[in-house]
Amino acid sequence: MNILLVAAEVSPYAKVGGLADMAGTLPRAWSVLGNDVRIVLPLYGNIDKAQFGITKLDLLVSVPFGSWTEYAEVWHGILPDSEVDVYFVRSSDYYDRPGIYGYHDGFEDNDRRFMFLSRAAFEVARALDFKPDVIHAHDYHTAVCMPLLKVQYIHDPFFASTAGVFTIHNMAFQGFFDPLRAMEFCGLPPSDFYSGCWYEHDGCFNAMKSGIMFADKVTTVSPTYAQEIRWTPEGKGLQGALQSRSADVIGVLNGINTSEWDPATDQHITATYTPATLESKTDNKRSLLREVGFADDDVSDDLPVVGMVTRLTEQKGLSILQHALPQHLREGSLRLVVLGSGEHHAENFLRDLEHEYHHHVRFVRGYNEPLSHRIQAGSDYYLMPSLFEPCGLTQMFALRYGTVPIVRGIGGLGDTVEEYDPITVLGTGVRFYDYSADELSRALWRALRLYKQEPHWTHIRRNAMNVDNSIVHTAERYLEVFSWAQEKVR
Ligand code: ADP
Ligand code: GLC
């Protein structure tokens, strides 16, 4: 199958969160399964061209945009550890600046930047004579690929048998745009925009809604989130649109790259290990504690370590953390290591917490992939008390590293972490449901009681390590969805 994946983030080139992981690992897996996969993303100013061997092609594509035409250079690279061709769209007006989305509210011209990317993707495919069987767009940024395919490119014989699949990674970001600008950039008559139309929500152009309404198939990143966004406020106002497409909405659980995330071979960690050599986690724990700056006495006293690697936003459960943690830290029952960056108040809270509980807390501000591996390997528990979580990847990394997840059982967290039962000795973690500091506290106590309590401590960690969340299963499921989408255009 010819698959054209268009996304605003693709790991390892440009990453803010899990979207990049998925847009980078799925193509590799599809390619191994025998498909011809091409990726299109912007050449952002801070992508290191030399590091990734990205070179300029002798190809300038013209992109119809509004009533005029703009031009984009096309650069090329090969996705590391794969044979997948990656095409970078370069436009000095849109992408030369550093950053992917811009800070806080985003760049003012994000409508224009991402609509340009979406239109350029079609033009790049045509210029390369690559006829996609499916165009796979992700989140609001490239959602308009779906109406572009069904309203504009439908008249182009080149795309006559191309199906459109749209994947929702996060309903919290929908791309609310000025309708006049958006319709113009998409080359659509302004009269097609009216109250209740497939582009409109609350009087704005809603890119996410347009993707949902025009796609042949809509997927989201876990089965539970697929239910939540249709039937609960997690749909963030688009429940009706999603319900109208119910027959075509499918939850496909994310997966992880099990070669990159493998405690038996991981080059970033101090001591590699398997389920049979779990005791080596202790070496990783000690070196992690030293690395983040705990004193020798603290390193040697063997308190349980709770790790977190995350964007610091409300989504990740910061408000209940803020109320639940101090009590546990006052009791001195755990050590906390957090790596992340994000909202100022969250960073300040963690900085203050580190200051106040200096023997128990370390907050490393920033983005650091090698350290994220060492936190997964060196922690005893991994904490993810999310307010909402479409899927979540870091709890899957934790499972693979035998690090017991403590999660709120919603969205993908509910689909990937099972409560440990000391009677049956089945289960992989600890879950709680109510979004409250008390519930989180109780979950922490429940989890901490398991620490080194044998045989449970060994069982729960081995159960976790034996879970198979490989991207290969996810990739196969997407191929099935792609074939259903294709049936709709035949
Ligand atoms: P989300 O996409 O909502 O941020 P996910 O769990 O799906 O959550 O994916 C987050 C991804 O970003 C994971 O690969 C995680 O390891 C990575 N990540 C998040 N914050 C950091 C950080 N500060 N340093 C390194 N990696 C990070
Ligand atoms: C989003 C979600 C996260 C999901 C990721 C990849 O950023 O917040 O839960 O794992 O996308 O699909």
XYZ file of C-alpha atoms and ligand atoms in Angstrom:
529
model
C 0.000 0.000 0.000
C 1.192 3.552 -0.702
C 0.833 5.581 2.479
C 1.375 9.338 2.726
C 1.655 10.484 6.348
C 1.390 14.219 6.975
C 2.089 15.592 10.446
C 3.339 18.678 12.256
C 5.685 16.613 14.470
C 7.740 13.563 13.560
C 10.367 12.037 15.842
C 13.362 12.332 15.769
C 13.218 15.564 13.747
C 10.638 17.660 15.567
C 8.931 16.635 18.782
C 6.736 18.146 21.448
C 4.931 15.019 22.645
C 3.632 11.582 21.746
C 2.294 12.650 18.328
C 5.904 12.798 17.157
C 6.627 9.305 18.502
C 3.640 7.864 16.659
C 4.324 9.739 13.406
C 7.919 8.461 13.535
C 7.402 4.837 14.601
C 4.319 3.887 12.569
C 5.931 4.546 9.144
C 8.936 2.427 10.085
C 6.662 -0.459 11.058
C 4.473 -0.125 7.931
C 7.563 -0.118 5.784
C 8.868 -3.322 7.404
C 5.442 -4.841 6.702
C 6.015 -4.187 2.986
C 4.333 -0.838 2.347
C 5.687 2.195 0.498
C 5.490 4.999 3.053
C 6.343 8.676 2.594
C 6.259 11.323 5.296
C 5.697 15.045 4.765
C 6.479 17.565 7.513
C 7.767 21.137 7.680
C 11.477 21.906 7.671
C 11.431 23.870 10.929
C 14.305 26.237 11.563
C 15.735 24.172 14.407
C 15.828 20.794 12.642
C 19.481 19.792 12.451
C 19.926 19.077 8.719
C 23.525 17.879 9.040
C 22.772 15.474 11.898
C 19.955 13.796 9.973
C 21.472 13.960 6.481
C 18.700 16.178 5.132
C 19.481 17.560 1.690
C 17.755 19.901 -0.707
C 16.091 18.300 -3.724
C 16.040 19.959 -7.097
C 12.317 20.417 -6.694
C 10.269 23.517 -6.111
C 6.569 22.730 -5.771
C 3.915 25.309 -6.518
C 1.192 25.297 -3.919
C -2.169 26.793 -4.819
C -3.060 28.890 -1.806
C -6.064 31.165 -1.680
C -6.431 32.772 -5.069
C -2.678 32.841 -5.537
C 0.213 30.391 -5.722
C 3.075 30.010 -3.297
C 6.218 27.926 -3.597
C 7.960 25.466 -1.337
C 11.386 23.929 -1.507
C 11.426 20.200 -0.888
C 14.202 18.675 1.219
C 14.768 14.991 1.700
C 15.988 12.596 4.390
C 15.649 8.946 5.331
C 13.889 8.158 8.593
C 16.644 6.701 10.846
C 16.722 2.877 11.056
C 14.351 2.554 8.125
C 13.942 2.912 4.380
C 11.211 5.513 4.696
C 11.590 8.674 2.588
C 10.874 11.861 4.463
C 10.044 15.057 2.580
C 10.494 18.349 4.352
C 8.546 21.328 3.088
C 10.594 24.475 3.381
C 9.054 27.914 3.308
C 11.018 30.749 4.863
C 7.784 32.603 5.612
C 6.316 29.801 7.669
C 8.891 27.480 9.151
C 12.349 29.044 9.311
C 11.622 30.449 12.774
C 12.551 28.269 15.764
C 9.820 26.232 17.424
C 6.975 24.126 16.124
C 3.856 25.830 17.418
C 5.169 28.956 19.157
C 4.880 29.634 22.852
C 1.688 29.849 24.934
C -1.120 30.577 22.476
C 0.970 29.605 19.456
C 2.106 31.643 16.467
C -0.589 33.970 15.152
C -0.339 32.500 11.668
C -0.630 28.831 12.660
C -3.761 28.571 10.500
C -1.752 29.631 7.494
C 1.374 27.611 8.370
C -0.451 24.312 8.747
C -2.912 24.811 5.896
C 0.082 25.478 3.705
C 1.652 22.218 4.899
C -1.580 20.322 4.207
C -1.875 21.648 0.664
C 1.846 21.222 0.002
C 1.600 17.522 0.934
C -0.651 16.839 -2.071
C 1.612 18.819 -4.369
C 4.743 17.038 -3.128
C 3.109 13.632 -3.709
C 2.131 14.608 -7.242
C 5.549 16.085 -8.032
C 7.154 12.811 -6.890
C 4.597 10.794 -8.872
C 3.689 9.042 -5.603
C 0.013 8.080 -5.791
C -1.142 7.488 -2.216
C -3.692 4.768 -1.505
C -4.230 6.553 1.752
C -3.359 9.965 3.107
C -3.038 9.818 6.888
C -3.374 13.158 8.701
C -2.895 13.811 12.410
C -4.556 16.241 14.809
C -5.839 19.698 13.939
C -2.627 20.768 12.219
C -3.118 18.588 9.149
C -6.843 17.870 9.548
C -7.728 20.017 6.522
C -6.049 17.387 4.329
C -9.428 15.618 4.668
C -11.640 18.387 3.176
C -8.887 19.214 0.692
C -8.987 15.598 -0.514
C -12.773 15.421 -0.721
C -13.544 18.899 -2.046
C -10.480 19.983 -4.029
C -8.342 17.042 -5.046
C -11.326 14.811 -5.786
C -11.329 16.458 -9.226
C -7.737 15.455 -9.823
C -7.447 11.971 -11.413
C -4.091 11.557 -9.638
C -5.881 11.338 -6.264
C -9.032 9.603 -7.560
C -8.435 6.440 -5.538
C -6.846 8.051 -2.465
C -8.665 7.483 0.825
C -8.386 9.856 3.781
C -7.783 8.706 7.358
C -7.696 11.217 10.174
C -6.206 10.406 13.582
C -7.106 12.364 16.703
C -4.320 12.443 19.290
C -5.777 15.135 21.495
C -9.221 16.785 21.419
C -7.949 19.600 23.621
C -6.374 21.311 20.607
C -8.848 21.790 17.766
C -7.528 24.669 15.672
C -10.188 27.371 15.958
C -9.557 29.756 13.082
C -11.018 32.824 11.454
C -13.447 31.423 8.850
C -12.686 33.918 6.111
C -8.956 33.299 6.261
C -9.303 29.537 6.622
C -11.730 29.114 3.730
C -9.534 31.262 1.541
C -6.332 29.363 2.419
C -8.104 26.068 1.668
C -9.318 27.452 -1.662
C -12.958 26.980 -0.631
C -15.751 29.429 -1.484
C -16.713 31.529 1.576
C -20.339 30.599 0.923
C -19.510 26.987 1.902
C -19.041 28.249 5.453
C -22.319 28.634 7.336
C -23.667 27.782 10.764
C -23.784 24.003 11.184
C -21.570 23.233 8.166
C -18.802 20.657 8.400
C -16.148 23.324 9.026
C -18.008 25.330 11.642
C -18.122 25.154 15.404
C -19.132 28.044 17.662
C -18.913 30.428 14.724
C -15.267 29.581 14.026
C -13.564 27.443 11.441
C -12.733 24.294 13.418
C -9.948 22.336 11.719
C -10.471 19.249 13.906
C -14.167 19.110 13.038
C -13.417 19.356 9.319
C -11.038 16.389 9.641
C -13.666 14.375 11.510
C -16.433 15.140 9.037
C -14.582 14.644 5.749
C -12.325 11.657 6.549
C -13.205 8.209 5.243
C -12.218 6.817 8.638
C -11.490 8.618 11.897
C -9.234 6.972 14.426
C -8.161 7.944 17.869
C -5.370 6.592 19.986
C -7.115 4.219 22.402
C -10.438 2.366 22.495
C -11.561 4.050 25.724
C -10.781 7.545 24.419
C -12.812 6.659 21.299
C -15.794 6.189 23.639
C -15.019 9.176 25.855
C -14.824 11.699 23.026
C -18.184 10.608 21.632
C -20.160 10.318 24.829
C -18.568 12.515 27.498
C -17.302 16.103 27.789
C -13.887 14.782 26.688
C -15.234 15.419 23.180
C -14.662 19.101 24.054
C -17.778 20.194 22.181
C -17.363 17.898 19.173
C -19.321 14.957 20.605
C -22.137 15.591 18.099
C -19.769 15.611 15.123
C -18.137 12.407 16.355
C -21.476 10.725 17.019
C -22.563 11.540 13.480
C -19.497 9.587 12.289
C -19.842 6.854 14.908
C -19.721 4.010 12.383
C -16.365 5.271 11.166
C -14.709 6.173 14.480
C -12.195 3.572 15.631
C -9.900 3.438 18.646
C -6.479 2.087 17.702
C -4.266 1.708 20.739
C -0.854 3.365 20.374
C 2.245 1.233 20.637
C 5.918 1.773 21.344
C 9.181 1.127 19.593
C 10.344 -1.878 21.567
C 13.882 -1.714 20.151
C 14.437 1.858 21.270
C 12.758 1.136 24.610
C 14.367 -2.122 25.658
C 15.907 -2.457 29.135
C 17.912 -5.465 27.901
C 19.881 -3.374 25.388
C 19.300 0.304 26.287
C 22.558 2.235 25.781
C 21.389 5.145 27.920
C 21.030 3.222 31.189
C 23.649 2.120 33.708
C 22.756 -1.581 33.931
C 20.702 -3.472 31.362
C 18.214 -6.043 32.681
C 15.439 -8.496 31.851
C 12.514 -9.867 33.891
C 14.945 -12.506 35.200
C 17.508 -9.943 36.378
C 15.227 -7.311 37.887
C 17.626 -6.743 40.759
C 19.806 -4.725 38.345
C 17.209 -1.987 38.522
C 18.836 -1.059 41.837
C 22.044 -0.010 40.039
C 19.966 2.161 37.703
C 18.141 3.631 40.680
C 21.326 4.588 42.513
C 22.939 6.158 39.482
C 19.737 8.056 38.658
C 19.575 9.486 42.169
C 23.234 10.529 41.953
C 22.720 12.024 38.489
C 19.850 14.246 39.625
C 21.876 15.446 42.605
C 20.816 13.549 45.713
C 23.466 13.292 48.432
C 25.156 9.931 49.078
C 23.151 9.325 52.264
C 19.900 9.802 50.371
C 21.074 7.520 47.575
C 21.794 4.653 49.940
C 18.626 4.634 52.116
C 16.452 2.789 49.593
C 13.170 4.707 49.668
C 10.890 3.984 46.705
C 11.493 6.326 43.773
C 8.526 7.699 41.845
C 9.380 9.030 38.382
C 7.592 11.332 35.941
C 8.604 12.490 32.444
C 6.066 14.875 31.060
C 4.837 18.061 29.513
C 3.838 20.114 32.543
C 0.260 21.020 31.707
C -3.071 20.655 33.436
C -3.742 17.543 31.297
C -1.092 15.676 33.238
C -2.863 16.014 36.592
C -0.858 18.794 38.160
C -3.631 20.270 40.253
C -4.260 17.045 42.198
C -0.539 16.334 42.426
C -0.070 19.728 43.997
C -2.453 18.828 46.819
C -1.552 15.166 47.271
C 2.241 15.206 47.216
C 3.172 17.359 50.231
C 1.575 14.921 52.684
C 3.599 11.975 51.302
C 6.748 14.039 51.272
C 6.207 15.160 54.869
C 5.875 11.497 55.829
C 9.107 10.861 53.933
C 7.571 7.801 52.271
C 8.926 8.293 48.759
C 11.424 10.092 46.580
C 10.177 11.983 43.515
C 12.117 12.642 40.300
C 10.359 14.766 37.663
C 11.687 15.670 34.218
C 9.641 18.128 32.193
C 8.773 21.629 31.201
C 5.645 23.583 30.481
C 3.319 25.945 32.286
C 5.067 28.400 34.587
C 2.921 27.722 37.646
C 3.653 23.983 37.348
C 7.372 24.566 37.005
C 7.313 26.943 39.978
C 5.389 24.430 42.074
C 7.956 21.710 41.367
C 10.861 24.064 41.974
C 9.365 25.047 45.341
C 8.699 21.416 46.198
C 12.336 20.558 45.507
C 13.424 23.460 47.675
C 11.189 22.466 50.580
C 11.798 18.703 50.414
C 15.366 18.734 49.268
C 16.068 15.187 50.501
C 13.088 13.787 48.629
C 12.422 15.741 45.423
C 14.342 16.609 42.294
C 12.852 18.562 39.423
C 14.869 18.608 36.214
C 13.457 21.282 33.960
C 13.861 20.707 30.239
C 13.679 18.089 27.540
C 16.205 15.253 27.775
C 15.675 11.923 26.016
C 18.623 9.995 27.498
C 17.579 11.068 31.005
C 13.997 10.014 30.264
C 15.308 6.463 29.677
C 17.251 6.565 32.941
C 14.172 7.737 34.858
C 12.168 4.841 33.422
C 14.918 2.356 34.330
C 15.828 3.827 37.723
C 12.363 4.486 39.204
C 10.302 1.979 41.158
C 6.998 3.641 40.215
C 5.861 5.830 37.344
C 3.159 8.375 38.134
C 0.535 9.563 35.643
C -2.521 11.047 37.389
C -3.860 12.658 34.196
C -7.000 14.758 34.051
C -7.515 13.236 30.599
C -5.220 11.035 28.547
C -6.002 10.042 24.956
C -3.444 7.249 25.205
C -0.126 8.073 26.856
C 3.140 6.441 25.893
C 5.246 6.931 28.999
C 3.210 4.455 31.076
C 3.920 1.902 28.319
C 7.649 2.664 28.545
C 7.356 2.224 32.321
C 5.683 -1.183 31.941
C 8.455 -2.324 29.640
C 11.057 -1.214 32.203
C 9.333 -3.005 35.102
C 8.469 0.339 36.679
C 5.039 0.093 38.297
C 2.595 2.647 36.859
C 0.245 4.524 39.181
C -2.386 5.987 36.879
C -5.832 7.471 36.715
C -7.830 4.773 34.905
C -9.176 6.932 32.078
C -8.483 7.055 28.314
C -5.503 5.028 27.215
C -4.285 4.685 30.793
C -7.301 2.491 31.540
C -6.589 0.444 28.409
C -2.935 -0.199 29.231
C -2.628 -0.532 33.022
C -4.441 -3.221 34.989
C -4.881 -3.061 38.753
C -2.672 -5.585 40.525
C -4.587 -8.227 42.451
C -2.600 -9.894 45.262
C -4.937 -12.918 45.224
C -4.575 -13.803 41.552
C -1.160 -12.090 41.336
C -2.286 -10.659 37.993
C -2.158 -6.992 37.008
C 0.501 -4.462 36.197
C -0.084 -1.332 38.236
C -2.315 0.739 40.474
C -5.301 2.719 39.216
C -7.644 5.291 40.671
C -10.647 6.995 39.109
C -11.914 10.191 40.744
C -9.911 13.230 39.804
C -9.171 14.180 43.392
C -6.102 14.568 45.572
C -7.573 12.129 48.117
C -8.008 9.386 45.553
C -4.504 9.962 44.244
C -3.156 9.812 47.807
C -4.939 6.542 48.463
C -3.536 5.110 45.221
C -0.054 6.163 46.265
C -0.431 4.474 49.648
C -1.806 1.340 47.995
C 1.097 1.284 45.577
C 3.746 2.000 48.176
C 2.501 -0.872 50.328
C 3.581 -3.221 47.522
C 7.130 -1.938 47.588
C 9.440 -4.887 48.218
C 6.517 -6.894 49.572
C 7.293 -10.301 48.139
C 6.171 -12.162 46.162
C 3.983 -9.302 44.953
C 6.783 -6.876 44.162
C 8.376 -9.356 41.797
C 5.067 -10.467 40.275
C 3.784 -7.008 39.491
C 7.048 -5.946 37.878
C 7.383 -9.130 35.840
C 3.746 -8.867 34.753
C 4.459 -5.312 33.621
C 7.551 -6.302 31.667
C 5.685 -9.112 29.949
C 3.039 -6.802 28.462
C 3.473 -6.528 24.703
C 2.718 -2.977 23.546
C 4.792 -3.236 20.379
C 4.098 -0.738 17.601
C 3.824 -3.695 15.215
C 0.334 -4.528 16.511
C -0.694 -0.883 16.181
C 0.717 -0.686 12.655
C -1.169 -3.815 11.595
C -4.410 -2.457 12.987
C -3.948 0.800 11.053
C -3.394 -1.171 7.839
C -6.738 -2.830 8.442
C -8.370 0.578 8.949
C -6.675 1.856 5.768
C -8.137 -1.035 3.791
C -11.635 -0.227 5.129
C -11.107 3.412 4.137
C -10.070 2.331 0.656
C -13.263 0.338 0.238
C -15.106 3.650 0.555
C -13.348 5.217 -2.429
C -13.464 2.235 -4.748
P 1.822 13.654 25.405
O 1.874 13.383 23.956
O 0.476 14.016 25.896
O 2.863 14.602 25.860
P 2.717 10.871 25.669
O 2.911 10.037 26.890
O 1.906 10.298 24.585
O 2.136 12.264 26.180
O 4.120 11.198 24.985
C 5.088 12.003 25.548
C 6.395 11.737 24.847
O 7.278 12.817 25.079
C 7.115 10.501 25.362
O 7.960 9.997 24.351
C 7.953 11.083 26.506
O 9.041 10.276 26.863
C 8.396 12.372 25.866
N 8.721 13.450 26.808
C 7.861 14.287 27.433
N 8.523 15.189 28.177
C 9.829 14.911 28.024
C 11.026 15.488 28.533
N 10.992 16.538 29.346
N 12.216 14.959 28.160
C 12.242 13.882 27.325
N 11.163 13.300 26.806
C 9.966 13.805 27.148
C -1.357 13.184 22.560
C -1.942 12.658 23.859
C -1.287 11.395 24.370
C -1.010 10.428 23.250
C -0.196 11.118 22.175
C 0.159 10.197 21.028
O -0.363 14.099 22.750
O -1.918 13.648 24.868
O -2.119 10.799 25.337
O -0.300 9.300 23.731
O -0.926 12.181 21.653
O -0.968 9.657 20.415
